[in-house]
Amino acid sequence: MINDFLKKRFLRYLNIKKTLREMDELNERLLKEKEIRQEFFANASHELKTPITSIRGYAELLESDMIKDEDTKRDMISRIKKEADHMNMLIADILEVSKLESNDIRPEVMRVDVNLLIEDTMETFKPRADEAQVTLYNYSKPGTFVYADYGHMDEIISNLVSNAIRYNRKNGKVWIYASNEGGRMELRVRDTGIGIPKSECSRIFERFYRVDKGRSRVTGGTGLGLSIVKHILSYYKGTIEVNSKTGSGSEFIVRIPEHYER
Ligand code: ADP
């Protein structure tokens, strides 16, 4: 009798202890998430301040009437426009990150023809590639598919192709391969660009992390592209890896299960 009573008390004690431990863990996780969110918003406002400061500076100079030369004035106006475009891109990426973070993802899953999507992406990026003197090649297998949200797949491919152009060299090349392999859709984007130092390869997926901040900014980068790609991929239980050699180029490999499962 006493034995039973003690056993029950002991089990109750163990249950309370487990609940307390779980509450501690939850609390710790919430604090960590809060810290990460705060850090993200601090970084985001810092990033937004840079174009705002530039725009203000140019506007004040134009207003002061100190600039008489018409060409210089036009140059300043085009810089203002460029900074405003950069702010637009930053805001769009910041909103995308917040949306992904809040798990407010309602994918419209459909059969995405990856080869067609790559052709469309190449068409979109052709003017930018021409300007950078970079040639794009698509060696994907016709009929390559994945069941996913079209917009998500577009985001992944566009980010990788855009980076492959942005961090390339004059007369550089970008090769894109997609195929279905062992129940997964595999996408490879390879470039002949500047490459990434080995020690930085894992860090480039962090928000706002850039190997060369100056190059990223002048070419219109926000520092959020790869973190968005990684976040989308985790939703589809997909993976991304990078192989790179400084000075000779990079290859990004994405793998996503062909069929979406939640
Ligand atoms: P960004 O807008 O700066 O390009 P990303 O998140 O897309 O931001 O990429 C993070 C960083 O990773 C870039 O700033 C760049 O330093 C590096 N990076 C990404 N893709 C490539 C690439 N194909 N070749 C070399 N460096 C790259």
PDB file of C-alpha atoms and ligand atoms in Angstrom:
ATOM      1  CA  MET A   1       0.000   0.000   0.000  1.00  0.00           C
ATOM      2  CA  ILE A   2       2.675   2.471   1.108  1.00  0.00           C
ATOM      3  CA  ASN A   3       4.788   1.224  -1.725  1.00  0.00           C
ATOM      4  CA  ASP A   4       2.077   2.082  -4.252  1.00  0.00           C
ATOM      5  CA  PHE A   5       1.617   5.496  -2.706  1.00  0.00           C
ATOM      6  CA  LEU A   6       5.342   6.243  -2.875  1.00  0.00           C
ATOM      7  CA  LYS A   7       5.515   4.987  -6.443  1.00  0.00           C
ATOM      8  CA  LYS A   8       2.695   7.344  -7.490  1.00  0.00           C
ATOM      9  CA  ARG A   9       4.324  10.299  -5.722  1.00  0.00           C
ATOM     10  CA  PHE A  10       7.626   9.493  -7.346  1.00  0.00           C
ATOM     11  CA  LEU A  11       6.069   9.280 -10.821  1.00  0.00           C
ATOM     12  CA  ARG A  12       4.289  12.569 -10.252  1.00  0.00           C
ATOM     13  CA  TYR A  13       7.582  14.130  -9.181  1.00  0.00           C
ATOM     14  CA  LEU A  14       9.241  12.833 -12.369  1.00  0.00           C
ATOM     15  CA  ASN A  15       6.412  14.248 -14.513  1.00  0.00           C
ATOM     16  CA  ILE A  16       6.669  17.671 -12.868  1.00  0.00           C
ATOM     17  CA  LYS A  17      10.432  17.628 -13.364  1.00  0.00           C
ATOM     18  CA  LYS A  18       9.996  16.770 -17.052  1.00  0.00           C
ATOM     19  CA  THR A  19       7.402  19.533 -17.531  1.00  0.00           C
ATOM     20  CA  LEU A  20       9.691  22.061 -15.835  1.00  0.00           C
ATOM     21  CA  ARG A  21      12.593  21.037 -18.052  1.00  0.00           C
ATOM     22  CA  GLU A  22      10.409  21.356 -21.159  1.00  0.00           C
ATOM     23  CA  MET A  23       9.267  24.810 -20.037  1.00  0.00           C
ATOM     24  CA  ASP A  24      12.889  25.851 -19.535  1.00  0.00           C
ATOM     25  CA  GLU A  25      13.782  24.617 -23.016  1.00  0.00           C
ATOM     26  CA  LEU A  26      10.813  26.431 -24.578  1.00  0.00           C
ATOM     27  CA  ASN A  27      11.718  29.609 -22.739  1.00  0.00           C
ATOM     28  CA  GLU A  28      15.299  29.369 -23.933  1.00  0.00           C
ATOM     29  CA  ARG A  29      14.154  28.802 -27.520  1.00  0.00           C
ATOM     30  CA  LEU A  30      11.788  31.775 -27.395  1.00  0.00           C
ATOM     31  CA  LEU A  31      14.546  33.999 -26.003  1.00  0.00           C
ATOM     32  CA  LYS A  32      16.943  32.855 -28.731  1.00  0.00           C
ATOM     33  CA  GLU A  33      14.313  33.488 -31.432  1.00  0.00           C
ATOM     34  CA  LYS A  34      13.670  36.948 -29.976  1.00  0.00           C
ATOM     35  CA  GLU A  35      17.394  37.690 -30.032  1.00  0.00           C
ATOM     36  CA  ILE A  36      17.689  36.527 -33.658  1.00  0.00           C
ATOM     37  CA  ARG A  37      14.683  38.662 -34.656  1.00  0.00           C
ATOM     38  CA  GLN A  38      16.118  41.716 -32.907  1.00  0.00           C
ATOM     39  CA  GLU A  39      19.477  41.203 -34.588  1.00  0.00           C
ATOM     40  CA  PHE A  40      17.770  40.845 -37.966  1.00  0.00           C
ATOM     41  CA  PHE A  41      15.839  44.100 -37.571  1.00  0.00           C
ATOM     42  CA  ALA A  42      18.938  45.933 -36.311  1.00  0.00           C
ATOM     43  CA  ASN A  43      20.863  44.739 -39.387  1.00  0.00           C
ATOM     44  CA  ALA A  44      17.959  45.523 -41.699  1.00  0.00           C
ATOM     45  CA  SER A  45      17.665  49.102 -40.466  1.00  0.00           C
ATOM     46  CA  HIS A  46      21.411  49.533 -40.732  1.00  0.00           C
ATOM     47  CA  GLU A  47      21.278  48.285 -44.354  1.00  0.00           C
ATOM     48  CA  LEU A  48      18.415  50.657 -45.149  1.00  0.00           C
ATOM     49  CA  LYS A  49      20.255  53.620 -43.677  1.00  0.00           C
ATOM     50  CA  THR A  50      23.044  53.419 -46.260  1.00  0.00           C
ATOM     51  CA  PRO A  51      20.886  54.200 -49.340  1.00  0.00           C
ATOM     52  CA  ILE A  52      18.853  56.753 -47.373  1.00  0.00           C
ATOM     53  CA  THR A  53      22.036  58.626 -46.396  1.00  0.00           C
ATOM     54  CA  SER A  54      23.213  58.622 -50.025  1.00  0.00           C
ATOM     55  CA  ILE A  55      19.877  59.827 -51.373  1.00  0.00           C
ATOM     56  CA  ARG A  56      19.773  62.621 -48.807  1.00  0.00           C
ATOM     57  CA  GLY A  57      23.349  63.642 -49.580  1.00  0.00           C
ATOM     58  CA  TYR A  58      22.746  63.875 -53.342  1.00  0.00           C
ATOM     59  CA  ALA A  59      19.416  65.684 -52.863  1.00  0.00           C
ATOM     60  CA  GLU A  60      21.040  68.281 -50.580  1.00  0.00           C
ATOM     61  CA  LEU A  61      23.862  68.859 -53.054  1.00  0.00           C
ATOM     62  CA  LEU A  62      21.388  69.355 -55.907  1.00  0.00           C
ATOM     63  CA  GLU A  63      19.287  71.668 -53.755  1.00  0.00           C
ATOM     64  CA  SER A  64      22.292  73.783 -52.729  1.00  0.00           C
ATOM     65  CA  ASP A  65      22.825  74.916 -56.325  1.00  0.00           C
ATOM     66  CA  MET A  66      26.546  74.228 -55.902  1.00  0.00           C
ATOM     67  CA  ILE A  67      26.549  71.833 -58.857  1.00  0.00           C
ATOM     68  CA  LYS A  68      26.491  73.777 -62.081  1.00  0.00           C
ATOM     69  CA  ASP A  69      27.572  71.109 -64.519  1.00  0.00           C
ATOM     70  CA  GLU A  70      24.523  69.485 -66.175  1.00  0.00           C
ATOM     71  CA  ASP A  71      26.255  66.095 -66.662  1.00  0.00           C
ATOM     72  CA  THR A  72      27.159  65.916 -62.971  1.00  0.00           C
ATOM     73  CA  LYS A  73      23.560  66.766 -62.073  1.00  0.00           C
ATOM     74  CA  ARG A  74      22.247  63.992 -64.334  1.00  0.00           C
ATOM     75  CA  ASP A  75      24.763  61.563 -62.853  1.00  0.00           C
ATOM     76  CA  MET A  76      23.566  62.428 -59.332  1.00  0.00           C
ATOM     77  CA  ILE A  77      19.933  61.947 -60.319  1.00  0.00           C
ATOM     78  CA  SER A  78      20.707  58.523 -61.756  1.00  0.00           C
ATOM     79  CA  ARG A  79      22.550  57.626 -58.531  1.00  0.00           C
ATOM     80  CA  ILE A  80      19.491  58.643 -56.512  1.00  0.00           C
ATOM     81  CA  LYS A  81      17.359  56.369 -58.701  1.00  0.00           C
ATOM     82  CA  LYS A  82      19.829  53.492 -58.253  1.00  0.00           C
ATOM     83  CA  GLU A  83      19.829  53.889 -54.461  1.00  0.00           C
ATOM     84  CA  ALA A  84      16.001  53.985 -54.467  1.00  0.00           C
ATOM     85  CA  ASP A  85      15.971  50.742 -56.522  1.00  0.00           C
ATOM     86  CA  HIS A  86      18.351  49.188 -54.016  1.00  0.00           C
ATOM     87  CA  MET A  87      16.038  50.192 -51.159  1.00  0.00           C
ATOM     88  CA  ASN A  88      13.120  48.622 -53.008  1.00  0.00           C
ATOM     89  CA  MET A  89      15.000  45.342 -53.359  1.00  0.00           C
ATOM     90  CA  LEU A  90      16.031  45.402 -49.706  1.00  0.00           C
ATOM     91  CA  ILE A  91      12.463  45.994 -48.563  1.00  0.00           C
ATOM     92  CA  ALA A  92      11.167  43.202 -50.822  1.00  0.00           C
ATOM     93  CA  ASP A  93      13.771  40.766 -49.428  1.00  0.00           C
ATOM     94  CA  ILE A  94      13.168  41.841 -45.814  1.00  0.00           C
ATOM     95  CA  LEU A  95       9.429  41.245 -46.280  1.00  0.00           C
ATOM     96  CA  GLU A  96      10.140  37.864 -47.856  1.00  0.00           C
ATOM     97  CA  VAL A  97      12.320  36.853 -44.884  1.00  0.00           C
ATOM     98  CA  SER A  98       9.631  37.951 -42.384  1.00  0.00           C
ATOM     99  CA  LYS A  99       6.983  36.023 -44.307  1.00  0.00           C
ATOM    100  CA  LEU A 100       9.086  32.865 -44.346  1.00  0.00           C
ATOM    101  CA  GLU A 101       9.983  33.349 -40.674  1.00  0.00           C
ATOM    102  CA  SER A 102       6.371  33.639 -39.575  1.00  0.00           C
ATOM    103  CA  ASN A 103       5.687  30.292 -41.264  1.00  0.00           C
ATOM    104  CA  ASP A 104       2.993  32.060 -43.210  1.00  0.00           C
ATOM    105  CA  ILE A 105       3.693  29.866 -46.215  1.00  0.00           C
ATOM    106  CA  ARG A 106       0.753  28.678 -48.244  1.00  0.00           C
ATOM    107  CA  PRO A 107       2.318  27.019 -51.255  1.00  0.00           C
ATOM    108  CA  GLU A 108       0.250  26.364 -54.342  1.00  0.00           C
ATOM    109  CA  VAL A 109       1.790  23.036 -55.176  1.00  0.00           C
ATOM    110  CA  MET A 110       1.813  22.174 -58.867  1.00  0.00           C
ATOM    111  CA  ARG A 111       3.940  20.240 -61.343  1.00  0.00           C
ATOM    112  CA  VAL A 112       6.669  22.713 -62.213  1.00  0.00           C
ATOM    113  CA  ASP A 113       8.409  22.193 -65.542  1.00  0.00           C
ATOM    114  CA  VAL A 114      11.912  23.083 -64.354  1.00  0.00           C
ATOM    115  CA  ASN A 115      13.432  23.236 -67.811  1.00  0.00           C
ATOM    116  CA  LEU A 116      10.828  25.778 -68.916  1.00  0.00           C
ATOM    117  CA  LEU A 117      11.321  27.796 -65.750  1.00  0.00           C
ATOM    118  CA  ILE A 118      15.077  27.900 -66.406  1.00  0.00           C
ATOM    119  CA  GLU A 119      14.462  29.099 -69.988  1.00  0.00           C
ATOM    120  CA  ASP A 120      12.197  31.877 -68.628  1.00  0.00           C
ATOM    121  CA  THR A 121      14.771  32.854 -65.993  1.00  0.00           C
ATOM    122  CA  MET A 122      17.506  33.016 -68.626  1.00  0.00           C
ATOM    123  CA  GLU A 123      15.334  35.282 -70.762  1.00  0.00           C
ATOM    124  CA  THR A 124      14.726  37.583 -67.781  1.00  0.00           C
ATOM    125  CA  PHE A 125      18.419  37.755 -66.912  1.00  0.00           C
ATOM    126  CA  LYS A 126      19.694  38.065 -70.508  1.00  0.00           C
ATOM    127  CA  PRO A 127      20.011  41.892 -70.433  1.00  0.00           C
ATOM    128  CA  ARG A 128      21.931  41.746 -67.153  1.00  0.00           C
ATOM    129  CA  ALA A 129      24.161  38.922 -68.422  1.00  0.00           C
ATOM    130  CA  ASP A 130      24.839  40.831 -71.667  1.00  0.00           C
ATOM    131  CA  GLU A 131      25.756  43.931 -69.701  1.00  0.00           C
ATOM    132  CA  ALA A 132      28.182  41.903 -67.563  1.00  0.00           C
ATOM    133  CA  GLN A 133      29.458  40.077 -70.685  1.00  0.00           C
ATOM    134  CA  VAL A 134      28.517  36.711 -69.264  1.00  0.00           C
ATOM    135  CA  THR A 135      26.986  33.875 -71.340  1.00  0.00           C
ATOM    136  CA  LEU A 136      24.291  31.593 -69.925  1.00  0.00           C
ATOM    137  CA  TYR A 137      23.898  27.939 -71.002  1.00  0.00           C
ATOM    138  CA  ASN A 138      21.095  25.534 -70.138  1.00  0.00           C
ATOM    139  CA  TYR A 139      22.016  21.831 -70.214  1.00  0.00           C
ATOM    140  CA  SER A 140      18.945  20.610 -68.338  1.00  0.00           C
ATOM    141  CA  LYS A 141      17.145  17.423 -69.229  1.00  0.00           C
ATOM    142  CA  PRO A 142      13.870  18.226 -71.000  1.00  0.00           C
ATOM    143  CA  GLY A 143      10.892  17.221 -68.883  1.00  0.00           C
ATOM    144  CA  THR A 144      12.652  17.780 -65.538  1.00  0.00           C
ATOM    145  CA  PHE A 145       9.942  18.412 -62.967  1.00  0.00           C
ATOM    146  CA  VAL A 146       9.243  18.990 -59.297  1.00  0.00           C
ATOM    147  CA  TYR A 147       5.968  19.308 -57.387  1.00  0.00           C
ATOM    148  CA  ALA A 148       6.233  22.647 -55.605  1.00  0.00           C
ATOM    149  CA  ASP A 149       5.070  26.252 -55.598  1.00  0.00           C
ATOM    150  CA  TYR A 150       6.102  27.898 -58.879  1.00  0.00           C
ATOM    151  CA  GLY A 151       7.056  31.173 -57.134  1.00  0.00           C
ATOM    152  CA  HIS A 152       9.327  29.331 -54.675  1.00  0.00           C
ATOM    153  CA  MET A 153      11.155  27.480 -57.454  1.00  0.00           C
ATOM    154  CA  ASP A 154      11.465  30.726 -59.400  1.00  0.00           C
ATOM    155  CA  GLU A 155      12.967  32.414 -56.323  1.00  0.00           C
ATOM    156  CA  ILE A 156      15.579  29.656 -55.928  1.00  0.00           C
ATOM    157  CA  ILE A 157      16.649  29.561 -59.583  1.00  0.00           C
ATOM    158  CA  SER A 158      16.606  33.364 -60.001  1.00  0.00           C
ATOM    159  CA  ASN A 159      18.770  33.905 -56.934  1.00  0.00           C
ATOM    160  CA  LEU A 160      21.375  31.362 -57.999  1.00  0.00           C
ATOM    161  CA  VAL A 161      21.520  32.586 -61.611  1.00  0.00           C
ATOM    162  CA  SER A 162      21.621  36.218 -60.526  1.00  0.00           C
ATOM    163  CA  ASN A 163      24.569  35.497 -58.202  1.00  0.00           C
ATOM    164  CA  ALA A 164      26.359  33.480 -60.889  1.00  0.00           C
ATOM    165  CA  ILE A 165      26.213  36.565 -63.139  1.00  0.00           C
ATOM    166  CA  ARG A 166      26.945  39.094 -60.387  1.00  0.00           C
ATOM    167  CA  TYR A 167      30.083  37.357 -59.090  1.00  0.00           C
ATOM    168  CA  ASN A 168      31.416  36.390 -62.515  1.00  0.00           C
ATOM    169  CA  ARG A 169      34.132  37.983 -64.642  1.00  0.00           C
ATOM    170  CA  LYS A 170      34.161  39.535 -68.097  1.00  0.00           C
ATOM    171  CA  ASN A 171      33.546  36.874 -70.798  1.00  0.00           C
ATOM    172  CA  GLY A 172      32.506  34.515 -68.017  1.00  0.00           C
ATOM    173  CA  LYS A 173      30.076  31.611 -68.326  1.00  0.00           C
ATOM    174  CA  VAL A 174      27.176  30.180 -66.335  1.00  0.00           C
ATOM    175  CA  TRP A 175      26.027  26.583 -66.853  1.00  0.00           C
ATOM    176  CA  ILE A 176      22.694  25.388 -65.543  1.00  0.00           C
ATOM    177  CA  TYR A 177      21.826  21.686 -65.284  1.00  0.00           C
ATOM    178  CA  ALA A 178      18.589  20.228 -63.942  1.00  0.00           C
ATOM    179  CA  SER A 179      17.439  16.631 -63.914  1.00  0.00           C
ATOM    180  CA  ASN A 180      15.436  14.122 -61.895  1.00  0.00           C
ATOM    181  CA  GLU A 181      17.708  11.751 -59.995  1.00  0.00           C
ATOM    182  CA  GLY A 182      16.581   9.037 -57.540  1.00  0.00           C
ATOM    183  CA  GLY A 183      13.274  10.648 -56.577  1.00  0.00           C
ATOM    184  CA  ARG A 184      14.748  14.137 -56.368  1.00  0.00           C
ATOM    185  CA  MET A 185      15.039  17.121 -58.644  1.00  0.00           C
ATOM    186  CA  GLU A 186      18.667  18.185 -58.837  1.00  0.00           C
ATOM    187  CA  LEU A 187      19.687  21.643 -59.979  1.00  0.00           C
ATOM    188  CA  ARG A 188      23.270  22.742 -60.532  1.00  0.00           C
ATOM    189  CA  VAL A 189      24.335  26.310 -61.267  1.00  0.00           C
ATOM    190  CA  ARG A 190      28.026  26.614 -62.095  1.00  0.00           C
ATOM    191  CA  ASP A 191      29.975  29.766 -62.899  1.00  0.00           C
ATOM    192  CA  THR A 192      33.467  30.862 -63.869  1.00  0.00           C
ATOM    193  CA  GLY A 193      33.452  33.699 -61.339  1.00  0.00           C
ATOM    194  CA  ILE A 194      35.503  34.953 -58.440  1.00  0.00           C
ATOM    195  CA  GLY A 195      34.756  31.927 -56.231  1.00  0.00           C
ATOM    196  CA  ILE A 196      34.306  31.821 -52.460  1.00  0.00           C
ATOM    197  CA  PRO A 197      37.067  31.172 -49.894  1.00  0.00           C
ATOM    198  CA  LYS A 198      36.580  27.756 -48.249  1.00  0.00           C
ATOM    199  CA  SER A 199      36.292  29.279 -44.788  1.00  0.00           C
ATOM    200  CA  GLU A 200      33.304  31.404 -45.902  1.00  0.00           C
ATOM    201  CA  CYS A 201      31.331  28.740 -47.784  1.00  0.00           C
ATOM    202  CA  SER A 202      29.070  27.918 -44.842  1.00  0.00           C
ATOM    203  CA  ARG A 203      28.594  31.547 -43.807  1.00  0.00           C
ATOM    204  CA  ILE A 204      27.195  32.824 -47.135  1.00  0.00           C
ATOM    205  CA  PHE A 205      23.792  31.332 -46.227  1.00  0.00           C
ATOM    206  CA  GLU A 206      23.532  33.613 -43.164  1.00  0.00           C
ATOM    207  CA  ARG A 207      21.406  36.717 -43.473  1.00  0.00           C
ATOM    208  CA  PHE A 208      23.324  39.796 -44.622  1.00  0.00           C
ATOM    209  CA  TYR A 209      26.595  37.872 -44.765  1.00  0.00           C
ATOM    210  CA  ARG A 210      28.677  38.920 -47.773  1.00  0.00           C
ATOM    211  CA  VAL A 211      32.219  37.967 -48.672  1.00  0.00           C
ATOM    212  CA  ASP A 212      32.809  41.289 -50.405  1.00  0.00           C
ATOM    213  CA  LYS A 213      30.279  43.824 -49.224  1.00  0.00           C
ATOM    214  CA  GLY A 214      31.325  46.454 -51.764  1.00  0.00           C
ATOM    215  CA  ARG A 215      30.922  44.151 -54.783  1.00  0.00           C
ATOM    216  CA  SER A 216      27.568  42.886 -53.538  1.00  0.00           C
ATOM    217  CA  ARG A 217      26.242  46.421 -53.082  1.00  0.00           C
ATOM    218  CA  VAL A 218      27.424  47.949 -56.360  1.00  0.00           C
ATOM    219  CA  THR A 219      25.941  45.023 -58.250  1.00  0.00           C
ATOM    220  CA  GLY A 220      22.589  45.364 -56.487  1.00  0.00           C
ATOM    221  CA  GLY A 221      22.900  42.579 -53.890  1.00  0.00           C
ATOM    222  CA  THR A 222      20.997  42.679 -50.603  1.00  0.00           C
ATOM    223  CA  GLY A 223      22.857  39.930 -48.745  1.00  0.00           C
ATOM    224  CA  LEU A 224      19.590  38.051 -48.195  1.00  0.00           C
ATOM    225  CA  GLY A 225      19.238  35.952 -51.379  1.00  0.00           C
ATOM    226  CA  LEU A 226      20.910  32.744 -50.237  1.00  0.00           C
ATOM    227  CA  SER A 227      19.301  32.821 -46.789  1.00  0.00           C
ATOM    228  CA  ILE A 228      15.900  33.045 -48.519  1.00  0.00           C
ATOM    229  CA  VAL A 229      16.851  30.131 -50.794  1.00  0.00           C
ATOM    230  CA  LYS A 230      17.928  28.037 -47.806  1.00  0.00           C
ATOM    231  CA  HIS A 231      14.740  28.837 -45.918  1.00  0.00           C
ATOM    232  CA  ILE A 232      12.513  27.850 -48.851  1.00  0.00           C
ATOM    233  CA  LEU A 233      14.491  24.633 -49.303  1.00  0.00           C
ATOM    234  CA  SER A 234      14.068  23.637 -45.661  1.00  0.00           C
ATOM    235  CA  TYR A 235      10.317  23.925 -46.200  1.00  0.00           C
ATOM    236  CA  TYR A 236      10.519  21.339 -48.997  1.00  0.00           C
ATOM    237  CA  LYS A 237      13.035  19.172 -47.082  1.00  0.00           C
ATOM    238  CA  GLY A 238      15.554  20.054 -49.750  1.00  0.00           C
ATOM    239  CA  THR A 239      19.282  20.784 -49.475  1.00  0.00           C
ATOM    240  CA  ILE A 240      21.839  23.155 -50.924  1.00  0.00           C
ATOM    241  CA  GLU A 241      25.594  22.779 -51.088  1.00  0.00           C
ATOM    242  CA  VAL A 242      28.381  24.773 -52.645  1.00  0.00           C
ATOM    243  CA  ASN A 243      31.693  23.754 -54.170  1.00  0.00           C
ATOM    244  CA  SER A 244      33.970  26.627 -54.906  1.00  0.00           C
ATOM    245  CA  LYS A 245      37.542  27.613 -55.618  1.00  0.00           C
ATOM    246  CA  THR A 246      38.709  31.177 -55.148  1.00  0.00           C
ATOM    247  CA  GLY A 247      39.477  32.686 -58.522  1.00  0.00           C
ATOM    248  CA  SER A 248      38.032  29.925 -60.676  1.00  0.00           C
ATOM    249  CA  GLY A 249      34.310  29.688 -59.901  1.00  0.00           C
ATOM    250  CA  SER A 250      31.534  28.129 -57.872  1.00  0.00           C
ATOM    251  CA  GLU A 251      28.912  25.458 -58.216  1.00  0.00           C
ATOM    252  CA  PHE A 252      25.683  25.475 -56.215  1.00  0.00           C
ATOM    253  CA  ILE A 253      23.792  22.173 -56.015  1.00  0.00           C
ATOM    254  CA  VAL A 254      20.151  22.069 -54.941  1.00  0.00           C
ATOM    255  CA  ARG A 255      18.236  18.833 -54.305  1.00  0.00           C
ATOM    256  CA  ILE A 256      14.491  18.709 -53.665  1.00  0.00           C
ATOM    257  CA  PRO A 257      12.211  15.676 -53.314  1.00  0.00           C
ATOM    258  CA  GLU A 258      10.214  15.396 -56.553  1.00  0.00           C
ATOM    259  CA  HIS A 259       6.967  15.065 -54.637  1.00  0.00           C
ATOM    260  CA  TYR A 260       5.992  17.601 -52.000  1.00  0.00           C
ATOM    261  CA  GLU A 261       5.168  16.135 -48.597  1.00  0.00           C
ATOM    262  CA  ARG A 262       4.304  17.961 -45.424  1.00  0.00           C
TER     263      ARG A 262
HETATM  264  P1  ADP B   1      24.005  39.069 -52.179  1.00  0.00           P
HETATM  265  O1  ADP B   1      22.778  39.854 -52.390  1.00  0.00           O
HETATM  266  O2  ADP B   1      25.085  39.828 -51.475  1.00  0.00           O
HETATM  267  O3  ADP B   1      24.470  38.406 -53.419  1.00  0.00           O
HETATM  268  P2  ADP B   1      23.437  36.380 -51.226  1.00  0.00           P
HETATM  269  O4  ADP B   1      22.793  35.926 -49.958  1.00  0.00           O
HETATM  270  O5  ADP B   1      22.790  35.972 -52.499  1.00  0.00           O
HETATM  271  O6  ADP B   1      23.572  37.953 -51.114  1.00  0.00           O
HETATM  272  O7  ADP B   1      24.933  35.860 -51.223  1.00  0.00           O
HETATM  273  C1  ADP B   1      25.749  36.054 -50.085  1.00  0.00           C
HETATM  274  C2  ADP B   1      27.205  36.202 -50.486  1.00  0.00           C
HETATM  275  O8  ADP B   1      27.692  34.969 -51.019  1.00  0.00           O
HETATM  276  C3  ADP B   1      27.461  37.227 -51.588  1.00  0.00           C
HETATM  277  O9  ADP B   1      27.555  38.535 -51.084  1.00  0.00           O
HETATM  278  C4  ADP B   1      28.788  36.735 -52.161  1.00  0.00           C
HETATM  279  O10 ADP B   1      29.855  37.195 -51.358  1.00  0.00           O
HETATM  280  C5  ADP B   1      28.689  35.213 -52.003  1.00  0.00           C
HETATM  281  N1  ADP B   1      28.244  34.546 -53.260  1.00  0.00           N
HETATM  282  C6  ADP B   1      27.000  34.097 -53.550  1.00  0.00           C
HETATM  283  N2  ADP B   1      26.960  33.511 -54.750  1.00  0.00           N
HETATM  284  C7  ADP B   1      28.209  33.564 -55.250  1.00  0.00           C
HETATM  285  C8  ADP B   1      28.835  33.112 -56.460  1.00  0.00           C
HETATM  286  N3  ADP B   1      28.154  32.470 -57.410  1.00  0.00           N
HETATM  287  N4  ADP B   1      30.167  33.340 -56.613  1.00  0.00           N
HETATM  288  C9  ADP B   1      30.884  33.975 -55.644  1.00  0.00           C
HETATM  289  N5  ADP B   1      30.353  34.441 -54.489  1.00  0.00           N
HETATM  290  C10 ADP B   1      29.043  34.230 -54.283  1.00  0.00           C
END
